[in-house]
Tab-separated table of C-alpha atoms in Angstrom:
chain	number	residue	atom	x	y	z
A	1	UNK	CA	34.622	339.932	24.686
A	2	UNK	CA	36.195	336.506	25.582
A	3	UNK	CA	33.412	336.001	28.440
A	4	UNK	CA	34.608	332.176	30.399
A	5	UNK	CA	37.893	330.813	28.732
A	6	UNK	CA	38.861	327.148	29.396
A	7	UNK	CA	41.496	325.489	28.621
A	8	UNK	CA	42.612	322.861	26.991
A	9	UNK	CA	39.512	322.066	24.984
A	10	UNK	CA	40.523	318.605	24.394
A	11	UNK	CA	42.552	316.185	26.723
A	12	UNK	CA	43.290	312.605	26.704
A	13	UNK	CA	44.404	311.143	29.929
A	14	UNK	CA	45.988	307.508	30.755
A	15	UNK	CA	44.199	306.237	34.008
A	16	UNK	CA	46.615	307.430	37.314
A	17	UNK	CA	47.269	310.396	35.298
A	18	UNK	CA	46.294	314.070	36.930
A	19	UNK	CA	45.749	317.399	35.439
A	20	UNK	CA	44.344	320.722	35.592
A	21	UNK	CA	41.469	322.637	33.909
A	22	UNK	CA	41.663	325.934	33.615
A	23	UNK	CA	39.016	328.119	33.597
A	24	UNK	CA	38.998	332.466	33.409
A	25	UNK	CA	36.631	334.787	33.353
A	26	UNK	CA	37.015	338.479	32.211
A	27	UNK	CA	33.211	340.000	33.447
A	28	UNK	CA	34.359	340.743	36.938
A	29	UNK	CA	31.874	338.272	38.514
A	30	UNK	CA	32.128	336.925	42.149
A	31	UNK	CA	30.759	333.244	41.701
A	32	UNK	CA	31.949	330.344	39.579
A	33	UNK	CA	31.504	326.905	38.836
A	34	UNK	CA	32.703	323.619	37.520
A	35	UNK	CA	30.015	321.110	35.941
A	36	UNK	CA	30.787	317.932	34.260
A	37	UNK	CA	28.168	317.079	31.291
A	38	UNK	CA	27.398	312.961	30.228
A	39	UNK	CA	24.761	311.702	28.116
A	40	UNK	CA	21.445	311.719	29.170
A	41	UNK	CA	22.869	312.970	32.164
A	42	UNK	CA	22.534	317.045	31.530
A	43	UNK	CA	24.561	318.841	33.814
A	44	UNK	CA	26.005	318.157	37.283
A	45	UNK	CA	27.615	320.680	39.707
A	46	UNK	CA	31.209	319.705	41.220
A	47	UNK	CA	32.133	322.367	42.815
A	48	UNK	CA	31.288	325.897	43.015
A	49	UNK	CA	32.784	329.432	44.465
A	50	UNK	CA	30.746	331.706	45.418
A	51	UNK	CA	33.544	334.485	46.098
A	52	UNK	CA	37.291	334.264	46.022
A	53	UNK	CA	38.809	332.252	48.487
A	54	UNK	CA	35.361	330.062	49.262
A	55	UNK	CA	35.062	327.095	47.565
A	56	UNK	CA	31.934	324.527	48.136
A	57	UNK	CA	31.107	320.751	46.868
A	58	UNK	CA	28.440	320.079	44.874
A	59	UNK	CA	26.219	317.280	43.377
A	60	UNK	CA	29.741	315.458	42.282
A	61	UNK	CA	32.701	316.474	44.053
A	62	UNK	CA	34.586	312.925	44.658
A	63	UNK	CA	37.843	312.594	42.923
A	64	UNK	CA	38.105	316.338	41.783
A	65	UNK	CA	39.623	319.092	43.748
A	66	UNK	CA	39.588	322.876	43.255
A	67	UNK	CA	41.372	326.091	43.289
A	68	UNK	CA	39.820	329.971	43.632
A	69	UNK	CA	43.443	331.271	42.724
A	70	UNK	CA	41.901	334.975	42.198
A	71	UNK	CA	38.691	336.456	41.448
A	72	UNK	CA	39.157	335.887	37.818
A	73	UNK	CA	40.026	331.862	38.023
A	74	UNK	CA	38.680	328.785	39.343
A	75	UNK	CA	41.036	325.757	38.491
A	76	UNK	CA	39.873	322.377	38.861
A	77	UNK	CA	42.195	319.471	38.912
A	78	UNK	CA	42.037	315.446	38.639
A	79	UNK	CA	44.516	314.039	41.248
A	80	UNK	CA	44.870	310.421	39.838
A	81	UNK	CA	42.204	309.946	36.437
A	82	UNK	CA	39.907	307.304	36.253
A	83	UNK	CA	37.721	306.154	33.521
A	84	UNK	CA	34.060	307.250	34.848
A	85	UNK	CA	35.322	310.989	34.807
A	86	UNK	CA	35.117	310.719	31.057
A	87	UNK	CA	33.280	313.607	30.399
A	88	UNK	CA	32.900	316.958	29.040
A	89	UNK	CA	33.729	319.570	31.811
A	90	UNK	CA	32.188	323.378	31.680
A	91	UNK	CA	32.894	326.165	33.619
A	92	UNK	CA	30.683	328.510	34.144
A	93	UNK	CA	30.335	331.853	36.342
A	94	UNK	CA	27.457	334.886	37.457
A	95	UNK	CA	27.230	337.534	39.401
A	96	UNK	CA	23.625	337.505	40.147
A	97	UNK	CA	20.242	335.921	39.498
A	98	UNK	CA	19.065	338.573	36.884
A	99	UNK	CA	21.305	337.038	34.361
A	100	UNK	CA	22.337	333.259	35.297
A	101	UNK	CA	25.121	332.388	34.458
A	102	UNK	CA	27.740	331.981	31.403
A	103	UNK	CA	29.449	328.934	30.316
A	104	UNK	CA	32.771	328.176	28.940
A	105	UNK	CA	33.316	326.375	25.694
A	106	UNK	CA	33.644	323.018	27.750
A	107	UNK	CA	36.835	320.331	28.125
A	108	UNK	CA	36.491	317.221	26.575
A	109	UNK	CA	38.194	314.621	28.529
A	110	UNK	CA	38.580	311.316	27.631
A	111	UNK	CA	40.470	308.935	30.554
A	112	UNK	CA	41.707	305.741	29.473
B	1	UNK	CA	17.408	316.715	47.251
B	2	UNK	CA	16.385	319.157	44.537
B	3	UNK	CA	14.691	317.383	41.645
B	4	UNK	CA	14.315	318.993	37.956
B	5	UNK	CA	12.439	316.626	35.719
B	6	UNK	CA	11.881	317.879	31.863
B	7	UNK	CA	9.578	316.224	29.578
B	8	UNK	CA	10.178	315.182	26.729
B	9	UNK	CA	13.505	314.135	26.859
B	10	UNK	CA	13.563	313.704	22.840
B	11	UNK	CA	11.145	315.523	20.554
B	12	UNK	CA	10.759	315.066	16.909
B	13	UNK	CA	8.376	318.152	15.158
B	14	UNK	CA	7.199	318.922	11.919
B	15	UNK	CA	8.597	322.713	10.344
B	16	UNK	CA	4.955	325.161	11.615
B	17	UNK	CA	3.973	322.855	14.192
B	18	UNK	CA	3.750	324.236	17.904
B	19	UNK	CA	4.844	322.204	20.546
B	20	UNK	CA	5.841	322.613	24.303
B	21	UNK	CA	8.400	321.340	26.714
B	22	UNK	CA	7.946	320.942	30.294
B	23	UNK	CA	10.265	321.512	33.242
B	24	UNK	CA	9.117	320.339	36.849
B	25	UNK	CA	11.215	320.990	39.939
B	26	UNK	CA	10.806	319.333	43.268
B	27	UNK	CA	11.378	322.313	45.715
B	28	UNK	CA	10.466	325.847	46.089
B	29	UNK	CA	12.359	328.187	44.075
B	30	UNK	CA	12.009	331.286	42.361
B	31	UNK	CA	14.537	331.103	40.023
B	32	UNK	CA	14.813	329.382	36.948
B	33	UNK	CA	16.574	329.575	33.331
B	34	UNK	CA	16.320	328.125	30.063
B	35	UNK	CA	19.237	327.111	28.267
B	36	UNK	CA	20.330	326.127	25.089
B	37	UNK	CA	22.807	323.878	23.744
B	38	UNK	CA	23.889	323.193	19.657
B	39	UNK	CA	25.902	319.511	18.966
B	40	UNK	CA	29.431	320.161	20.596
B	41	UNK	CA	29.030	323.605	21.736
B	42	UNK	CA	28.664	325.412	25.125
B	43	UNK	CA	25.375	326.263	26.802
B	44	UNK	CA	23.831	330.141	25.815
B	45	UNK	CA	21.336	331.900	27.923
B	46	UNK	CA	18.107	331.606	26.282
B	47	UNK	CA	15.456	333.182	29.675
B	48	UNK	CA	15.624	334.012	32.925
B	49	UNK	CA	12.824	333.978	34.893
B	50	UNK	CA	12.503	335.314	38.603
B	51	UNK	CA	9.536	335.306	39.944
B	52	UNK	CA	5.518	334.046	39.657
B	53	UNK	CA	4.244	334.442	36.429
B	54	UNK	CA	6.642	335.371	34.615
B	55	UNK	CA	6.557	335.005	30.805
B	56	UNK	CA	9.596	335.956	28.697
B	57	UNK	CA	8.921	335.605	24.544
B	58	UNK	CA	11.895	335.793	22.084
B	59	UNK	CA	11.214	335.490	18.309
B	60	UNK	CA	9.486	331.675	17.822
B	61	UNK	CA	10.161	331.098	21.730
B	62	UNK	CA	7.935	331.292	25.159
B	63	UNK	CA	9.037	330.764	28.245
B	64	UNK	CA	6.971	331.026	31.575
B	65	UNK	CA	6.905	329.994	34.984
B	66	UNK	CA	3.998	329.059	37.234
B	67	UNK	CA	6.287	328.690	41.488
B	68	UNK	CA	3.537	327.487	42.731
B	69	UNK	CA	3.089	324.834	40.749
B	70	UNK	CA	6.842	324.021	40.484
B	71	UNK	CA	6.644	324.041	36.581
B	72	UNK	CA	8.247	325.655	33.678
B	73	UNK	CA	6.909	325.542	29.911
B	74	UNK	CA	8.733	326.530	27.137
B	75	UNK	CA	6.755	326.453	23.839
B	76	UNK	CA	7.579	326.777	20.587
B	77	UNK	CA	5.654	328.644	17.666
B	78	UNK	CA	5.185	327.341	13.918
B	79	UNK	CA	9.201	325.781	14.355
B	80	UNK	CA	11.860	326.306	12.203
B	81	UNK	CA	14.674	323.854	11.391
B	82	UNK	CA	17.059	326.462	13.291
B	83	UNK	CA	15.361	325.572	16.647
B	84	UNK	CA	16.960	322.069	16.298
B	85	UNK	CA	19.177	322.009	19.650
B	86	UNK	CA	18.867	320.739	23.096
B	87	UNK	CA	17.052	322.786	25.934
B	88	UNK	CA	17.981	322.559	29.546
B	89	UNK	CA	15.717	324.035	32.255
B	90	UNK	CA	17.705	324.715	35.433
B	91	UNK	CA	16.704	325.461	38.560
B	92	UNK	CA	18.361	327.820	41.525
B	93	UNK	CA	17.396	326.334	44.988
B	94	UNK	CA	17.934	329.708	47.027
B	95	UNK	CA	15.546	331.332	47.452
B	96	UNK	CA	13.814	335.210	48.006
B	97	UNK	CA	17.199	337.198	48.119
B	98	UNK	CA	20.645	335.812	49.057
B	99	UNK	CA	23.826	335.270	47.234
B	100	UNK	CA	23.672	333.668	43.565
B	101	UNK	CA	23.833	329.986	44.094
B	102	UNK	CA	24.412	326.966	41.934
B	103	UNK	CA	22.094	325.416	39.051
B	104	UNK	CA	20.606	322.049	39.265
B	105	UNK	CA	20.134	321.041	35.825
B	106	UNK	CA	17.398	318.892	34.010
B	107	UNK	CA	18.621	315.984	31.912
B	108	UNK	CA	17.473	318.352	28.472
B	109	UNK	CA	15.132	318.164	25.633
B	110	UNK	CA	16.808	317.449	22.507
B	111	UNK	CA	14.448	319.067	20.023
B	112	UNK	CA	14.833	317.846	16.110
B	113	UNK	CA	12.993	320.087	13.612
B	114	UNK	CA	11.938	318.254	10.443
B	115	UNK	CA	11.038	319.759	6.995
């Protein structure tokens, strides 16, 4: 049972650079979501779909952009990388509030 | 604006003492999990509660949740140096039916179990 895959796990970026996370999930669920995680910080929504083809900003959405490519994936990409998006970035996905929702194994990103 | 405060943010406990954490949100909401998180890893489901008075228990752990007075507890029982992780509360602002919305997130108790 693979659950949320991301991918890569680990990703160094020069600042200007962009990229994509990817992020899959095999449990047939309608909403997804991409958090970013800092230090003393705990965890902060960027964006969120709720079905395929709606996507909605969160707590943290500047600089980040995504993509509800299928009911299964939920892309999220940098445009041009800057420093303070250093972070580790989780996504995560549920079908309903009797079980919250599952996380990925996270993206550590390091721009500099 | 959604508020989730937890308290403490660091906890240091003897192995067999109790202890509890607290999780305080700012809006009504009937919806709130516990997570929990190991160094490096991902987050894992730990309770989901749904409604007023609700109390979930699993092995060493108790969670409940008191709506109307916005607040969470989780307690431990006579800890074990296994319980040594980080717990996030998180909160989900829709409320009473609707679509499954997003999580807003305390900052996390990092929990370290001594011998």
């Amino acid at each position: 049972n693979a659950g949320v895959t991301q991918t890569p796990k680990f990703q160094v970026l020069k600042t200007g650079q962009s990229m994509t996370l990817q992020c899959a999930q095999d449990m047939n669920h309608n909403s997804m979501y991409w958090y970013r995680q800092d230090p003393g910080m705990g965890l902060r929504l960027i964006y969120y779909s709720a079905s395929e083809g709606t996507t909605d900003k969160g707590e943290v959405p500047n600089g980040y952009n995504v993509s509800r490519l299928n009911k299964r994936e939920f892309s999220l990409r940098l445009e041009s990388a800057a420093p303070s998006q250093t972070s580790v970035y989780f996504c995560a996905s549920s079908e309903d509030r009797w079980t919250g929702a599952f996380f990925g194994q996270g993206t550590r990103l390091t721009v500099v | 604006e959604l508020k989730v405060e937890q308290n403490p943010l660091f906890l240091s406990m003897q192995e067999g003492k109790n202890y509890t954490i607290y999780c305080n949100y700012s809006t009504t909401s009937d919806r709130l999990y516990w997570y929990r998180q190991d160094p490096g890893k991902s987050l894992e489901s730990l309770f989901v509660l749904l409604s007023n008075g609700a109390v979930k228990q699993e092995g060493r752990l108790m969670a409940s949740l008191d709506t109307k007075a916005r607040l969470s507890t989780l307690h431990i029982t006579a800890a074990v140096h296994d319980l040594s992780a980080t717990y996030f509360c998180a909160v989900d602002p829709r409320n009473y039916g609707g679509s499954q919305g997003n999580l807003i997130f305390g900052k996390g108790t990092k929990l370290s179990v001594k011998p």
